[in-house]
Short mmCIF file of C-alpha atoms in Angstrom, two decimals:
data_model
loop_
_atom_site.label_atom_id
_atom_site.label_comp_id
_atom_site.label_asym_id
_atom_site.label_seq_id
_atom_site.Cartn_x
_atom_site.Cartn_y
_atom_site.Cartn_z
CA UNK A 98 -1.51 -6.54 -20.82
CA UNK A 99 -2.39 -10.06 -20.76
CA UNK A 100 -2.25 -12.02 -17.84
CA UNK A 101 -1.12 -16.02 -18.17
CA UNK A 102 -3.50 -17.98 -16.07
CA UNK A 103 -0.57 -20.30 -15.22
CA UNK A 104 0.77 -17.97 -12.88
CA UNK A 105 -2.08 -18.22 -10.06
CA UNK A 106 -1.12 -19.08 -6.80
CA UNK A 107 -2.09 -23.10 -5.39
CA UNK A 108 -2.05 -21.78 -1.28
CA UNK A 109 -4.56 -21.05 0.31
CA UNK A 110 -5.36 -17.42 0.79
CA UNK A 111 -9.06 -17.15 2.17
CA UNK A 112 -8.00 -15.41 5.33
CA UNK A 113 -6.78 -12.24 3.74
CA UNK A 114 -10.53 -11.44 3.20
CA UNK A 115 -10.47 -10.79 7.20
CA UNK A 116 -7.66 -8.23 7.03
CA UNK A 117 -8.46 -6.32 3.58
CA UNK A 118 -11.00 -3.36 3.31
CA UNK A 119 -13.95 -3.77 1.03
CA UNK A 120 -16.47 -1.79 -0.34
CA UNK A 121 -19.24 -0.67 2.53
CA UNK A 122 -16.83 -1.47 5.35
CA UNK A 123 -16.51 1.99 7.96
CA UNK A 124 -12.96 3.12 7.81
CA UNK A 125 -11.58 6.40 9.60
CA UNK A 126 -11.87 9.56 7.40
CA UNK A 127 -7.83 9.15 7.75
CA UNK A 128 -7.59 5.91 6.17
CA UNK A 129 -9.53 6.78 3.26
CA UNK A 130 -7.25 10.41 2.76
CA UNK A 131 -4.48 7.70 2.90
CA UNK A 132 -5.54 5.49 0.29
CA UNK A 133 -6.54 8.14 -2.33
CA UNK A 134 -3.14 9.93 -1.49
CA UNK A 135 -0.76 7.10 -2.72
CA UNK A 136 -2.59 6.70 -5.62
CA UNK A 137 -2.49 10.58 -6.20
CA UNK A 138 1.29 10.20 -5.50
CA UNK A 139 1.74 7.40 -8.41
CA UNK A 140 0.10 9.76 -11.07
CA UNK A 141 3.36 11.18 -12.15
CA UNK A 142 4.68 7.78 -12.59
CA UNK A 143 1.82 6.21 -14.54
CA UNK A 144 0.78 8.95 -16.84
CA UNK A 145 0.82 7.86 -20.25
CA UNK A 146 2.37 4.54 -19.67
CA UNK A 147 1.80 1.06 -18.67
CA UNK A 148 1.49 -0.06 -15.39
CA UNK A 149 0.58 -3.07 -13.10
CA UNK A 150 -1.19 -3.06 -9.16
CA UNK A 151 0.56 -5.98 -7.35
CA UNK A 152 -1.75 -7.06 -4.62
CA UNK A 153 -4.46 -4.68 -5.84
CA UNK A 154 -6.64 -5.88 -3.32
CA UNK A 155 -10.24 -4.80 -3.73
CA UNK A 156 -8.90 -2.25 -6.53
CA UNK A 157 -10.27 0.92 -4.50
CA UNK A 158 -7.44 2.65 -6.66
CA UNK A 159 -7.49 0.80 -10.43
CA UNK A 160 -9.70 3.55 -11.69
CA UNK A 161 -8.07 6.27 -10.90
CA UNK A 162 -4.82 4.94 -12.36
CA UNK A 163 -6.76 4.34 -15.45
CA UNK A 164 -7.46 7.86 -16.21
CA UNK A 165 -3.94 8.53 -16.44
CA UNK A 166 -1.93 5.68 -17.47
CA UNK A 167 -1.50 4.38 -21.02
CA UNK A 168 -2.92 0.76 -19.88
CA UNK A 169 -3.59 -0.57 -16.20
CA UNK A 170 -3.91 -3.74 -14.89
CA UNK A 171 -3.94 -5.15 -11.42
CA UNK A 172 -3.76 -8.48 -9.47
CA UNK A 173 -3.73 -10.22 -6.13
CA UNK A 174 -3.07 -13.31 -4.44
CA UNK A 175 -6.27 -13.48 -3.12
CA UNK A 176 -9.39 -14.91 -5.82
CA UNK A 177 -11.52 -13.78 -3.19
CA UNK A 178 -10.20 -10.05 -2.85
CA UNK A 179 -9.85 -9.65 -6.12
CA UNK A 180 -13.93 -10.59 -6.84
CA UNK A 181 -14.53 -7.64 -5.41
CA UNK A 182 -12.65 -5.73 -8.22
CA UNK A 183 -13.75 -7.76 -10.89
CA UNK A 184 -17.53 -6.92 -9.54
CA UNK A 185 -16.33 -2.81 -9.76
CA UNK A 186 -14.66 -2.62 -13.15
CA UNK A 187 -15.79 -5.87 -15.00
CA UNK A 188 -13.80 -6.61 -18.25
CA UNK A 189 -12.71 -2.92 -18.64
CA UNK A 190 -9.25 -3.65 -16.27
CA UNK A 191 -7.05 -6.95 -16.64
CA UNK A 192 -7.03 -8.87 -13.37
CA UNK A 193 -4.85 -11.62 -12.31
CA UNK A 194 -4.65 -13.85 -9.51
CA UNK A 195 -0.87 -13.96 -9.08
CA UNK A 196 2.10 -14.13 -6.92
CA UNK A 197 3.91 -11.32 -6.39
CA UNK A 198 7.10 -12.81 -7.18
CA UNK A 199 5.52 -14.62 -9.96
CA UNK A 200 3.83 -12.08 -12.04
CA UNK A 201 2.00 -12.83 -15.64
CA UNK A 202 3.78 -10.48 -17.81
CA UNK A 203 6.00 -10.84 -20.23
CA UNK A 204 9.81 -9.35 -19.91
CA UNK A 205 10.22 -5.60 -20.22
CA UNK A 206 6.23 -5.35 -20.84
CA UNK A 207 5.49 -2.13 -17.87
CA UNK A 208 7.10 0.86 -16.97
CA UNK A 209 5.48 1.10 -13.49
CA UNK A 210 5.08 -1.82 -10.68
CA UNK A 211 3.21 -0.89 -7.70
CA UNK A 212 2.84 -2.49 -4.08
CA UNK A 213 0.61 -0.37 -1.95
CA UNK A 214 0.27 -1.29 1.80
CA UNK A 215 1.57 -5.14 1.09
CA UNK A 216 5.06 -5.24 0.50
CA UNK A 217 4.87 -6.57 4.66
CA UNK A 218 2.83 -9.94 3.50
CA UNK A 219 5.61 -11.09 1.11
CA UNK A 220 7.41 -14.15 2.27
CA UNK A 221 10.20 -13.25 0.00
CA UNK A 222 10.51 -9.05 -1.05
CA UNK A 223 13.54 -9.60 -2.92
CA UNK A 224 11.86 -12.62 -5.02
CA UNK A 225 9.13 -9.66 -5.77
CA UNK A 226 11.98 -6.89 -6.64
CA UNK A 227 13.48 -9.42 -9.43
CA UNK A 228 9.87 -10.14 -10.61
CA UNK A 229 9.82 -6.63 -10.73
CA UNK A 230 13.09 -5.63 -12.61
CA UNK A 231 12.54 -8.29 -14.97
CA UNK A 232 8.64 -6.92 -16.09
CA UNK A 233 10.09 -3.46 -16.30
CA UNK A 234 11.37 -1.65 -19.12
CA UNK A 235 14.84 0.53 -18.52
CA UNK A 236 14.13 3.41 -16.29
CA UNK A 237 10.96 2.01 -14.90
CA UNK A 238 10.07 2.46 -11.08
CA UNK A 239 8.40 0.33 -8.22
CA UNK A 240 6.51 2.30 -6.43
CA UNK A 241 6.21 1.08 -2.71
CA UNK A 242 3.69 2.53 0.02
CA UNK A 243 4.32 0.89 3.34
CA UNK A 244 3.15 1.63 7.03
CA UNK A 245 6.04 2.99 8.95
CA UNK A 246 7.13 0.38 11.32
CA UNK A 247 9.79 2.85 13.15
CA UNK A 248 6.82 4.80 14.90
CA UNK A 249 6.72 3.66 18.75
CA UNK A 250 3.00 3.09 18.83
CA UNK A 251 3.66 1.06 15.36
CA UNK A 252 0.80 -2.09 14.96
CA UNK A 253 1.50 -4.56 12.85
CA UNK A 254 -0.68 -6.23 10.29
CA UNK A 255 -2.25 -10.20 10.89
CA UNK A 256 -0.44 -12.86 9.04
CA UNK A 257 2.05 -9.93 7.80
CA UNK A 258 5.77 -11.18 7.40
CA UNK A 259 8.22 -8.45 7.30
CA UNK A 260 7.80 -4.64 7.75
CA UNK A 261 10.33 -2.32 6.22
CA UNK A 262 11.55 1.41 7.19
CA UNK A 263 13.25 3.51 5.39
CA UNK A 264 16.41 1.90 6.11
CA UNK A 265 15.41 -1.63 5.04
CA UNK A 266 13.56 -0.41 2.11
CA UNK A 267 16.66 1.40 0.81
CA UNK A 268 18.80 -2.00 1.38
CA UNK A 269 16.44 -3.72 -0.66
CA UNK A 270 16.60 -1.17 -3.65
CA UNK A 271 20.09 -1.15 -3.77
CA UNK A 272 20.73 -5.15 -3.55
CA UNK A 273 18.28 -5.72 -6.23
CA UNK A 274 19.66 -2.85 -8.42
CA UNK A 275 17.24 0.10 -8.04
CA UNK A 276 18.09 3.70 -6.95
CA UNK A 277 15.76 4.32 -4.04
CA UNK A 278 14.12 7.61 -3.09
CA UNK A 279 11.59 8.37 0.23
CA UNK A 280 8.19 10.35 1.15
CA UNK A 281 6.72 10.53 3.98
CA UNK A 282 3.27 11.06 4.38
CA UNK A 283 0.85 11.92 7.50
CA UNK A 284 2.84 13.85 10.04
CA UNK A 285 2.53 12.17 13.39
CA UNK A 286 3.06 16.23 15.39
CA UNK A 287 0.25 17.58 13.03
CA UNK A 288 -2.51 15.26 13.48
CA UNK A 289 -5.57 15.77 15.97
CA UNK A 290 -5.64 16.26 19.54
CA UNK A 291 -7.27 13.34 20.14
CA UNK A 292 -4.63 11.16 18.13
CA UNK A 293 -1.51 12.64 19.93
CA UNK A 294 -3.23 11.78 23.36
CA UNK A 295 -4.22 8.28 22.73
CA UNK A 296 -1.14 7.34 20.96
CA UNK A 297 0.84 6.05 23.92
CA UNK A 298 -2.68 4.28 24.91
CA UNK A 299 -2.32 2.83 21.27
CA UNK A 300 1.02 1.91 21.95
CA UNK A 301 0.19 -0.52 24.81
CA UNK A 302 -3.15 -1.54 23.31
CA UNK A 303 -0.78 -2.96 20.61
CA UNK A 304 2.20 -4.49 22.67
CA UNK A 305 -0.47 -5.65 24.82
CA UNK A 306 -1.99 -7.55 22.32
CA UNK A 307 -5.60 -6.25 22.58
CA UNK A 308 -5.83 -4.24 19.08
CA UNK A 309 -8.78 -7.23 17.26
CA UNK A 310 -7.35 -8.57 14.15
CA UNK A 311 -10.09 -8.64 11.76
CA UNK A 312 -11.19 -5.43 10.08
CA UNK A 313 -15.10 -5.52 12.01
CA UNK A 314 -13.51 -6.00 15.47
CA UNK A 315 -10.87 -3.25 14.70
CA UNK A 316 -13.92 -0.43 14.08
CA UNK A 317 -14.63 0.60 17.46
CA UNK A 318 -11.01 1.23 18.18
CA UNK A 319 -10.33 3.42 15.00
CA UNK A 320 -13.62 5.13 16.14
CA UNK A 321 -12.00 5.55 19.60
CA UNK A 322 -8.59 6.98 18.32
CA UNK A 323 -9.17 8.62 14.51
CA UNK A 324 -12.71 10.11 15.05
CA UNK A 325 -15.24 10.76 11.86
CA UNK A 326 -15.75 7.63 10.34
CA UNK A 327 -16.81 6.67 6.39
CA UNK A 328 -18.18 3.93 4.05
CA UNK A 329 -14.72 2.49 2.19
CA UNK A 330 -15.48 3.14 -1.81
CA UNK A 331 -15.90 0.61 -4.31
CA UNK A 332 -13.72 3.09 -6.25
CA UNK A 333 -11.83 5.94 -4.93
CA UNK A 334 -13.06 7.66 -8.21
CA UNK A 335 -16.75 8.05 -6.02
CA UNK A 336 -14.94 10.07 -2.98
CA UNK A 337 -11.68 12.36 -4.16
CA UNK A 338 -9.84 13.82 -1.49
CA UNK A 339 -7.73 17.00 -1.69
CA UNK A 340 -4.15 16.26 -2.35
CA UNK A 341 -1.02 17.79 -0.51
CA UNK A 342 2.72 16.82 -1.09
CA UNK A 343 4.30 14.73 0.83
CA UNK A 344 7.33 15.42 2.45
CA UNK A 345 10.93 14.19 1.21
CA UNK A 346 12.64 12.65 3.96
CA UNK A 347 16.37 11.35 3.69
CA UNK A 348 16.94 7.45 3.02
CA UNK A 349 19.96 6.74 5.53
CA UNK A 350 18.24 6.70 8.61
CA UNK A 351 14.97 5.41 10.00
CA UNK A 352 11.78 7.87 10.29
CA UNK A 353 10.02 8.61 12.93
CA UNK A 354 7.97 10.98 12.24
CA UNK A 355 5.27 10.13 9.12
CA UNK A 356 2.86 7.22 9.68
CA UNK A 357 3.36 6.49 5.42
CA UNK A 358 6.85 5.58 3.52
CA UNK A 359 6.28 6.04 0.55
CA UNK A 360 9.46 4.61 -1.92
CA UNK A 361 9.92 5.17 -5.58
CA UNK A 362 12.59 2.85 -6.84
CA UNK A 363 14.14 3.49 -10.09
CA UNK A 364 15.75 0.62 -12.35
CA UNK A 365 19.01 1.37 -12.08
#
């Protein structure tokens, strides 16, 4: 897959570099079981076929999907992100910088689009979920990983736009012509002691508005309230995790009890 230079983005997206992990950074043992999980999750969807990372960020992920799909290739709105990927996997992955909702593949070209942890910075998801149907081939699947905004001690992201539950996500789908289905991942009665307890302290850090913004000013506090922490991988491919299902949860209601959605979107 080919990507058409004339599809990079003209605004100015420096600041994203504050709010996206990169290689060396400490992130919670949690956060790193999270981001090899989704990518776990998307194997049954990529293997053997062709498939595209929409706002790969750093490309933890890209080299794992490699292994198993038929051709990968990734991009972000961010030049300065996606160095950091380009510095990991060199020529040997297509990269892009790209728009979301203005991707540089040609009609019917993937059978998989994925948006991990960034369908909440789009200024316009249902711009992205046309992109998307219009790269696909019939039967293809966006495959969505979100934060679950319907937990009470829910924080959103800097410069984010729009979070989406289960609810909103299934609206989307089915406007745009895709036939939704939900996981949800990281049970919010199963995790640590110290978690449960210091959610509600979470809760009003958040509403409060002392949780820092940038990824450095945020480590004490995911010290203070997830425990162990870890170097972030250039590649997740360094640092497997073990993998567990996640749990099907119904799409007609919000959920309130995983911290991930996880949505795989079928072209109707």
């Amino acid at each position: 897959m080919t990507a058409n230079a004339s599809a990079a983005p003209t605004s100015d997206t420096a600041r994203f570099v504050d709010v996206t992990e990169m290689a060396g950074q400490k992130i919670s043992a949690e956060q790193l079981e999270r981001m090899c999980h989704r990518y776990y999750w998307a194997r049954a969807y990529v293997e053997g076929k062709d498939a595209v990372e929409v706002g790969c960020g750093a490309g933890q992920g890209l080299g794992h999907l490699r292994q198993y799909a038929r051709a990968v290739a990734g991009g972000d709105i961010s030049a300065e992100v996606l160095a950091r990927a380009k510095a990991t996997y060199g020529d040997t992955i297509p990269l892009a910088v790209f728009d979301a909702a203005r991707m540089p593949y040609p009609d019917g070209s993937v059978d998989a689009v994925l948006l991990f942890e960034a369908i909440y910075y789009l200024p316009d998801a249902d711009a992205f979920m046309a992109e998307a149907r219009r790269v696909l081939r019939p039967g293809g699947h966006v495959l969505i990983a979100t934060a679950n905004k319907d937990l009470y001690d829910f924080n959103p992201s800097p410069f984010s736009v729009r979070y989406y539950g289960v609810t909103e996500l299934a609206e989307l789908c089915r406007r745009n012509g895709y036939v939704p289905s939900f996981l949800g991942y990281v049970d919010v009665t199963r995790v640590s002691l110290r978690q449960r307890v210091l959610r509600p302290v979470k809760s009003l850090a958040s509403r409060l508005g002392l949780i820092p913004k940038t990824m450095g000013g945020k480590e004490f506090l995911k010290k203070l309230f997830f425990g162990r922490m870890v170097d972030m991988p250039a590649s997740i491919l360094d640092t497997p995790v073990p993998y567990v299902e996640a749990d099907a949860i119904p799409g007609d209601r919000p959920d309130r009890r995983h911290k991930v959605i996880y949505c795989a979107a079928r072209l109707g």
